[in-house]
Amino acid sequence: MTLRAAVLGWPIGHSRSPLIHGHWIKEHGLDASYEPIAVDPEGASAWFRAFKTHGLVGANVTIPHKELALEACDTAEDHARRLGAVNTIWLEGDRLCGTSTDGAGFMANLDQTAPNWRDHKAAETALVLGAGGAARAILDALLTAGVGHILIANRTEAKAQGLADWFAPAYPSAKITAVSLAETDNVAGQAGLVVNTTALGMEGQPPLTLDVGRLAPDTTVTDIVYTPLETPLLAAAKAAGHPVVDGLGMLLHQAVPGFERWFGVRPTVTEAVRRVALRDLGVLT
Ligand code: NAP
């Protein structure tokens, strides 16, 4: 029987997940499928609660359903409860289980692309720009990885402070400091790792203005925006000689745990799957 998985969102046409999972299904010769399903927000809660009736072994969940999918789960991993959202769900018998793989995807990409980032000051201090859903997952992952001091800067400062307050009890030995976006140039020199999680630098958005000249030598600079693949921030950091990590790898790595849960094979993030995504982004022909 064909094992069916899906990506669930509204709208869902933009998702690159079918391409990635389709590549791995073919690579491993599996009798499996992965399809985009648009789940209308009206009635979505009931749809998730009836998940076992839809003929799917599991799914990725994207905007705007990540929070209500968590509510529908019978069990969820601790960090997903901490984040208040899931992006990956699966059935164990009749029970719906969920997790969030964004943070693990971010870390796996960082470890694969800039394996020496931990040797620098990053183990001490990271600067995270943005305080949205992706920042929340990345913050949790960095704190779990043992980063001792995180500076969070966001346009809406109250959201940065909100994240700092939210994570403080879970990581009592870490220091989490909210700063304003205007202050980032002044604090940037403390960080061994810089992560842009804002939408700035994305096609159609203004660039992020961070003076990379203020960074300590060898500070790793990462951007989770991947359209364009080389954001103005990454281009400036690269020109200044910093190790840089683009956002496409996070997208690919966050897909790995779901595929393994649903289909029983752990896929590898290879150049081949990266090329599939790059072709879709129009970066390769
Ligand atoms: P989100 O929850 O909507 O958060 C958006 C963040 O960007 C907030 O911090 C917001 O600041 C900031 N922002 C937006 N426009 C801004 C502007 N004009 N000036 C300053 N700050 C601005 O979105 P998200 O889910 O965290 O995603 C953020 C970005 O990451 C998106 O570009 C998304 O495509 C990308 N992403 C990539 C991956 C990957 O796998 N590579 C995964 C998830 C997300 P305020 O709080 O002040 O509004």
GROMACS .gro file of C-alpha atoms and ligand atoms in nm:
model
  333
    1MET     CA    1   0.000   0.000   0.000
    2THR     CA    2   0.137   0.341  -0.097
    3LEU     CA    3   0.240   0.543   0.209
    4ARG     CA    4   0.090   0.891   0.172
    5ALA     CA    5   0.228   1.205   0.337
    6ALA     CA    6   0.150   1.568   0.268
    7VAL     CA    7   0.218   1.932   0.343
    8LEU     CA    8  -0.081   2.110   0.494
    9GLY     CA    9  -0.134   2.484   0.480
   10TRP     CA   10  -0.346   2.764   0.336
   11PRO     CA   11  -0.253   2.858   0.070
   12ILE     CA   12  -0.014   2.577  -0.016
   13GLY     CA   13   0.083   2.623  -0.381
   14HIS     CA   14   0.413   2.796  -0.293
   15SER     CA   15   0.552   2.507  -0.087
   16ARG     CA   16   0.882   2.353  -0.202
   17SER     CA   17   0.837   2.051   0.027
   18PRO     CA   18   0.676   1.828  -0.243
   19LEU     CA   19   0.984   1.877  -0.459
   20ILE     CA   20   1.224   1.783  -0.178
   21HIS     CA   21   1.030   1.480  -0.053
   22GLY     CA   22   0.951   1.375  -0.413
   23HIS     CA   23   1.325   1.369  -0.485
   24TRP     CA   24   1.396   1.148  -0.181
   25ILE     CA   25   1.103   0.913  -0.255
   26LYS     CA   26   1.247   0.856  -0.604
   27GLU     CA   27   1.605   0.830  -0.475
   28HIS     CA   28   1.507   0.555  -0.231
   29GLY     CA   29   1.264   0.380  -0.470
   30LEU     CA   30   0.979   0.394  -0.216
   31ASP     CA   31   0.613   0.314  -0.271
   32ALA     CA   32   0.519   0.649  -0.120
   33SER     CA   33   0.373   0.986  -0.214
   34TYR     CA   34   0.389   1.341  -0.083
   35GLU     CA   35   0.127   1.593  -0.188
   36PRO     CA   36   0.028   1.952  -0.109
   37ILE     CA   37  -0.315   1.975   0.059
   38ALA     CA   38  -0.485   2.311   0.114
   39VAL     CA   39  -0.666   2.298   0.449
   40ASP     CA   40  -0.923   2.576   0.478
   41PRO     CA   41  -0.875   2.761   0.808
   42GLU     CA   42  -1.250   2.737   0.855
   43GLY     CA   43  -1.288   2.386   0.992
   44ALA     CA   44  -0.911   2.325   1.014
   45SER     CA   45  -0.930   2.239   1.381
   46ALA     CA   46  -1.182   1.960   1.313
   47TRP     CA   47  -0.976   1.849   1.011
   48PHE     CA   48  -0.666   1.800   1.227
   49ARG     CA   49  -0.862   1.627   1.502
   50ALA     CA   50  -0.989   1.380   1.238
   51PHE     CA   51  -0.635   1.334   1.098
   52LYS     CA   52  -0.643   0.954   1.118
   53THR     CA   53  -0.936   0.942   0.877
   54HIS     CA   54  -0.754   1.116   0.590
   55GLY     CA   55  -0.540   0.821   0.478
   56LEU     CA   56  -0.210   0.994   0.555
   57VAL     CA   57   0.078   0.848   0.759
   58GLY     CA   58   0.187   1.198   0.852
   59ALA     CA   59   0.246   1.548   0.725
   60ASN     CA   60   0.432   1.873   0.739
   61VAL     CA   61   0.228   2.162   0.868
   62THR     CA   62   0.282   2.517   0.758
   63ILE     CA   63   0.125   2.863   0.793
   64PRO     CA   64  -0.137   2.918   0.934
   65HIS     CA   65  -0.193   2.578   1.099
   66LYS     CA   66   0.120   2.514   1.310
   67GLU     CA   67  -0.044   2.612   1.640
   68LEU     CA   68  -0.377   2.439   1.597
   69ALA     CA   69  -0.204   2.123   1.471
   70LEU     CA   70  -0.022   2.114   1.807
   71GLU     CA   71  -0.357   2.144   1.986
   72ALA     CA   72  -0.483   1.842   1.790
   73CYS     CA   73  -0.181   1.627   1.885
   74ASP     CA   74  -0.221   1.354   2.148
   75THR     CA   75   0.151   1.380   2.221
   76ALA     CA   76   0.411   1.637   2.125
   77GLU     CA   77   0.781   1.662   2.196
   78ASP     CA   78   0.877   1.896   2.482
   79HIS     CA   79   1.048   2.156   2.265
   80ALA     CA   80   0.742   2.176   2.036
   81ARG     CA   81   0.526   2.248   2.342
   82ARG     CA   82   0.778   2.515   2.443
   83LEU     CA   83   0.747   2.671   2.097
   84GLY     CA   84   0.368   2.633   2.090
   85ALA     CA   85   0.376   2.495   1.736
   86VAL     CA   86   0.446   2.182   1.530
   87ASN     CA   87   0.559   2.154   1.168
   88THR     CA   88   0.574   1.774   1.150
   89ILE     CA   89   0.305   1.526   1.255
   90TRP     CA   90   0.267   1.150   1.232
   91LEU     CA   91   0.041   0.870   1.350
   92GLU     CA   92   0.143   0.609   1.606
   93GLY     CA   93  -0.155   0.376   1.591
   94ASP     CA   94  -0.449   0.609   1.641
   95ARG     CA   95  -0.247   0.871   1.826
   96LEU     CA   96  -0.142   1.190   1.652
   97CYS     CA   97   0.215   1.291   1.744
   98GLY     CA   98   0.396   1.614   1.663
   99THR     CA   99   0.727   1.793   1.670
  100SER     CA  100   0.895   2.103   1.535
  101THR     CA  101   1.201   2.043   1.317
  102ASP     CA  102   1.292   2.404   1.229
  103GLY     CA  103   1.546   2.439   1.510
  104ALA     CA  104   1.709   2.102   1.439
  105GLY     CA  105   1.713   2.189   1.067
  106PHE     CA  106   1.884   2.519   1.141
  107MET     CA  107   2.150   2.353   1.360
  108ALA     CA  108   2.213   2.067   1.115
  109ASN     CA  109   2.266   2.318   0.834
  110LEU     CA  110   2.500   2.526   1.048
  111ASP     CA  111   2.700   2.219   1.155
  112GLN     CA  112   2.722   2.092   0.797
  113THR     CA  113   2.813   2.422   0.630
  114ALA     CA  114   3.025   2.590   0.899
  115PRO     CA  115   3.147   2.297   1.112
  116ASN     CA  116   3.391   2.517   1.305
  117TRP     CA  117   3.135   2.770   1.427
  118ARG     CA  118   3.148   2.628   1.778
  119ASP     CA  119   3.526   2.686   1.798
  120HIS     CA  120   3.479   3.060   1.784
  121LYS     CA  121   3.299   3.286   2.031
  122ALA     CA  122   2.966   3.143   1.919
  123ALA     CA  123   2.957   2.909   2.216
  124GLU     CA  124   2.946   3.225   2.427
  125THR     CA  125   2.736   3.480   2.238
  126ALA     CA  126   2.500   3.479   1.939
  127LEU     CA  127   2.310   3.771   1.788
  128VAL     CA  128   1.965   3.675   1.659
  129LEU     CA  129   1.782   3.931   1.447
  130GLY     CA  130   1.404   3.889   1.450
  131ALA     CA  131   1.152   3.758   1.700
  132GLY     CA  132   0.895   3.574   1.489
  133GLY     CA  133   0.814   3.203   1.466
  134ALA     CA  134   1.146   3.104   1.308
  135ALA     CA  135   1.345   3.305   1.565
  136ARG     CA  136   1.162   3.125   1.845
  137ALA     CA  137   1.265   2.781   1.709
  138ILE     CA  138   1.624   2.891   1.644
  139LEU     CA  139   1.659   3.049   1.987
  140ASP     CA  140   1.545   2.728   2.151
  141ALA     CA  141   1.789   2.525   1.939
  142LEU     CA  142   2.084   2.756   2.017
  143LEU     CA  143   2.007   2.747   2.388
  144THR     CA  144   1.977   2.367   2.377
  145ALA     CA  145   2.315   2.358   2.196
  146GLY     CA  146   2.468   2.542   2.492
  147VAL     CA  147   2.507   2.897   2.359
  148GLY     CA  148   2.539   3.089   2.683
  149HIS     CA  149   2.442   3.443   2.582
  150ILE     CA  150   2.189   3.539   2.316
  151LEU     CA  151   2.124   3.895   2.205
  152ILE     CA  152   1.783   3.928   2.034
  153ALA     CA  153   1.710   4.234   1.823
  154ASN     CA  154   1.373   4.303   1.667
  155ARG     CA  155   1.183   4.590   1.506
  156THR     CA  156   0.906   4.543   1.761
  157GLU     CA  157   1.117   4.544   2.074
  158ALA     CA  158   0.842   4.410   2.297
  159LYS     CA  159   0.844   4.085   2.098
  160ALA     CA  160   1.219   4.044   2.153
  161GLN     CA  161   1.171   4.103   2.526
  162GLY     CA  162   0.876   3.861   2.520
  163LEU     CA  163   1.098   3.585   2.377
  164ALA     CA  164   1.372   3.657   2.630
  165ASP     CA  165   1.118   3.631   2.913
  166TRP     CA  166   0.962   3.317   2.765
  167PHE     CA  167   1.287   3.120   2.741
  168ALA     CA  168   1.456   3.241   3.059
  169PRO     CA  169   1.288   2.989   3.295
  170ALA     CA  170   1.366   2.694   3.064
  171TYR     CA  171   1.736   2.790   3.040
  172PRO     CA  172   1.824   2.944   3.378
  173SER     CA  173   2.199   2.934   3.321
  174ALA     CA  174   2.181   3.125   2.991
  175LYS     CA  175   2.164   3.500   2.950
  176ILE     CA  176   1.909   3.629   2.698
  177THR     CA  177   1.919   4.001   2.628
  178ALA     CA  178   1.670   4.195   2.414
  179VAL     CA  179   1.816   4.489   2.221
  180SER     CA  180   1.665   4.728   1.969
  181LEU     CA  181   1.743   4.693   1.598
  182ALA     CA  182   1.907   5.036   1.618
  183GLU     CA  183   2.150   4.899   1.877
  184THR     CA  184   2.265   4.597   1.676
  185ASP     CA  185   2.573   4.762   1.527
  186ASN     CA  186   2.690   4.849   1.878
  187VAL     CA  187   2.653   4.496   2.015
  188ALA     CA  188   2.745   4.300   1.700
  189GLY     CA  189   3.113   4.278   1.795
  190GLN     CA  190   3.025   4.057   2.095
  191ALA     CA  191   2.877   3.782   1.879
  192GLY     CA  192   3.056   3.483   1.731
  193LEU     CA  193   2.743   3.389   1.540
  194VAL     CA  194   2.490   3.618   1.370
  195VAL     CA  195   2.154   3.486   1.252
  196ASN     CA  196   1.905   3.685   1.045
  197THR     CA  197   1.554   3.549   1.097
  198THR     CA  198   1.372   3.864   0.984
  199ALA     CA  199   1.213   3.893   0.642
  200LEU     CA  200   1.460   4.172   0.560
  201GLY     CA  201   1.678   4.089   0.262
  202MET     CA  202   1.407   3.874   0.106
  203GLU     CA  203   1.306   3.955  -0.254
  204GLY     CA  204   1.074   4.255  -0.242
  205GLN     CA  205   1.189   4.357   0.107
  206PRO     CA  206   1.450   4.616   0.202
  207PRO     CA  207   1.791   4.475   0.297
  208LEU     CA  208   1.891   4.425   0.657
  209THR     CA  209   2.126   4.702   0.762
  210LEU     CA  210   2.398   4.551   0.978
  211ASP     CA  211   2.747   4.696   0.958
  212VAL     CA  212   2.952   4.380   0.909
  213GLY     CA  213   3.262   4.593   0.970
  214ARG     CA  214   3.164   4.584   1.339
  215LEU     CA  215   3.183   4.202   1.359
  216ALA     CA  216   3.473   4.020   1.519
  217PRO     CA  217   3.696   3.835   1.271
  218ASP     CA  218   3.568   3.489   1.178
  219THR     CA  219   3.217   3.550   1.314
  220THR     CA  220   2.984   3.314   1.127
  221VAL     CA  221   2.695   3.490   0.954
  222THR     CA  222   2.379   3.301   0.866
  223ASP     CA  223   2.057   3.408   0.698
  224ILE     CA  224   1.748   3.191   0.695
  225VAL     CA  225   1.602   3.388   0.403
  226TYR     CA  226   1.678   3.187   0.088
  227THR     CA  227   1.518   3.399  -0.186
  228PRO     CA  228   1.764   3.529  -0.294
  229LEU     CA  229   2.007   3.259  -0.194
  230GLU     CA  230   2.277   3.519  -0.132
  231THR     CA  231   2.107   3.798   0.060
  232PRO     CA  232   2.272   4.141   0.084
  233LEU     CA  233   2.377   4.049   0.440
  234LEU     CA  234   2.551   3.730   0.325
  235ALA     CA  235   2.712   3.907   0.030
  236ALA     CA  236   2.857   4.177   0.259
  237ALA     CA  237   2.973   3.922   0.517
  238LYS     CA  238   3.135   3.704   0.251
  239ALA     CA  239   3.315   4.004   0.100
  240ALA     CA  240   3.448   4.085   0.448
  241GLY     CA  241   3.586   3.730   0.479
  242HIS     CA  242   3.331   3.582   0.724
  243PRO     CA  243   3.210   3.222   0.698
  244VAL     CA  244   2.850   3.241   0.568
  245VAL     CA  245   2.559   2.995   0.576
  246ASP     CA  246   2.257   3.040   0.349
  247GLY     CA  247   1.897   2.954   0.435
  248LEU     CA  248   1.833   2.681   0.180
  249GLY     CA  249   2.012   2.419   0.386
  250MET     CA  250   1.777   2.481   0.679
  251LEU     CA  251   1.478   2.416   0.453
  252LEU     CA  252   1.633   2.088   0.337
  253HIS     CA  253   1.749   1.969   0.680
  254GLN     CA  254   1.418   2.045   0.853
  255ALA     CA  255   1.253   1.802   0.610
  256VAL     CA  256   1.470   1.505   0.715
  257PRO     CA  257   1.301   1.394   1.043
  258GLY     CA  258   0.951   1.387   0.894
  259PHE     CA  259   1.056   1.175   0.597
  260GLU     CA  260   1.224   0.928   0.833
  261ARG     CA  261   0.914   0.909   1.058
  262TRP     CA  262   0.668   0.851   0.776
  263PHE     CA  263   0.868   0.629   0.542
  264GLY     CA  264   1.127   0.461   0.768
  265VAL     CA  265   1.434   0.581   0.575
  266ARG     CA  266   1.657   0.869   0.687
  267PRO     CA  267   1.737   1.079   0.379
  268THR     CA  268   2.062   1.270   0.338
  269VAL     CA  269   2.094   1.635   0.241
  270THR     CA  270   2.318   1.596  -0.062
  271GLU     CA  271   2.429   1.827  -0.341
  272ALA     CA  272   2.173   1.648  -0.561
  273VAL     CA  273   1.870   1.753  -0.353
  274ARG     CA  274   2.016   2.100  -0.310
  275ARG     CA  275   2.043   2.125  -0.690
  276VAL     CA  276   1.676   2.025  -0.724
  277ALA     CA  277   1.580   2.314  -0.496
  278LEU     CA  278   1.821   2.556  -0.663
  279ARG     CA  279   1.671   2.474  -1.002
  280ASP     CA  280   1.325   2.548  -0.862
  281LEU     CA  281   1.451   2.877  -0.719
  282GLY     CA  282   1.584   2.965  -1.065
  283VAL     CA  283   1.943   2.978  -0.936
  284LEU     CA  284   2.044   2.682  -1.158
  285THR     CA  285   1.910   2.604  -1.501
  286NAP     P1  286   0.725   3.590   1.120
  286NAP     O1  287   0.686   3.508   1.237
  286NAP     O2  288   0.621   3.662   1.044
  286NAP     O3  289   0.837   3.697   1.170
  286NAP     C1  290   0.886   3.795   1.082
  286NAP     C2  291   1.005   3.866   1.146
  286NAP     O4  292   1.059   3.958   1.050
  286NAP     C3  293   0.966   3.948   1.269
  286NAP     O5  294   1.075   3.954   1.358
  286NAP     C4  295   0.941   4.088   1.206
  286NAP     O6  296   0.956   4.195   1.297
  286NAP     C5  297   1.053   4.092   1.104
  286NAP     N1  298   1.024   4.186   0.994
  286NAP     C6  299   0.937   4.170   0.892
  286NAP     N2  300   0.939   4.279   0.812
  286NAP     C7  301   1.028   4.365   0.868
  286NAP     C8  302   1.073   4.496   0.834
  286NAP     N3  303   1.027   4.560   0.725
  286NAP     N4  304   1.165   4.556   0.913
  286NAP     C9  305   1.213   4.494   1.024
  286NAP     N5  306   1.174   4.369   1.062
  286NAP    C10  307   1.082   4.306   0.984
  286NAP     O7  308   0.802   3.501   1.011
  286NAP     P2  309   0.896   3.373   1.036
  286NAP     O8  310   0.816   3.251   1.017
  286NAP     O9  311   0.971   3.392   1.161
  286NAP    O10  312   0.993   3.383   0.907
  286NAP    C11  313   1.087   3.488   0.895
  286NAP    C12  314   1.170   3.469   0.766
  286NAP    O11  315   1.239   3.345   0.769
  286NAP    C13  316   1.086   3.466   0.638
  286NAP    O12  317   1.159   3.533   0.539
  286NAP    C14  318   1.077   3.317   0.604
  286NAP    O13  319   1.064   3.293   0.465
  286NAP    C15  320   1.213   3.268   0.653
  286NAP     N6  321   1.211   3.127   0.695
  286NAP    C16  322   1.304   3.042   0.639
  286NAP    C17  323   1.306   2.909   0.680
  286NAP    C18  324   1.407   2.816   0.618
  286NAP    O14  325   1.387   2.694   0.625
  286NAP     N7  326   1.514   2.866   0.563
  286NAP    C19  327   1.216   2.862   0.776
  286NAP    C20  328   1.123   2.952   0.832
  286NAP    C21  329   1.122   3.085   0.790
  286NAP     P3  330   0.827   4.246   1.383
  286NAP    O15  331   0.813   4.149   1.497
  286NAP    O16  332   0.867   4.383   1.427
  286NAP    O17  333   0.709   4.244   1.290
   0.00000   0.00000   0.00000
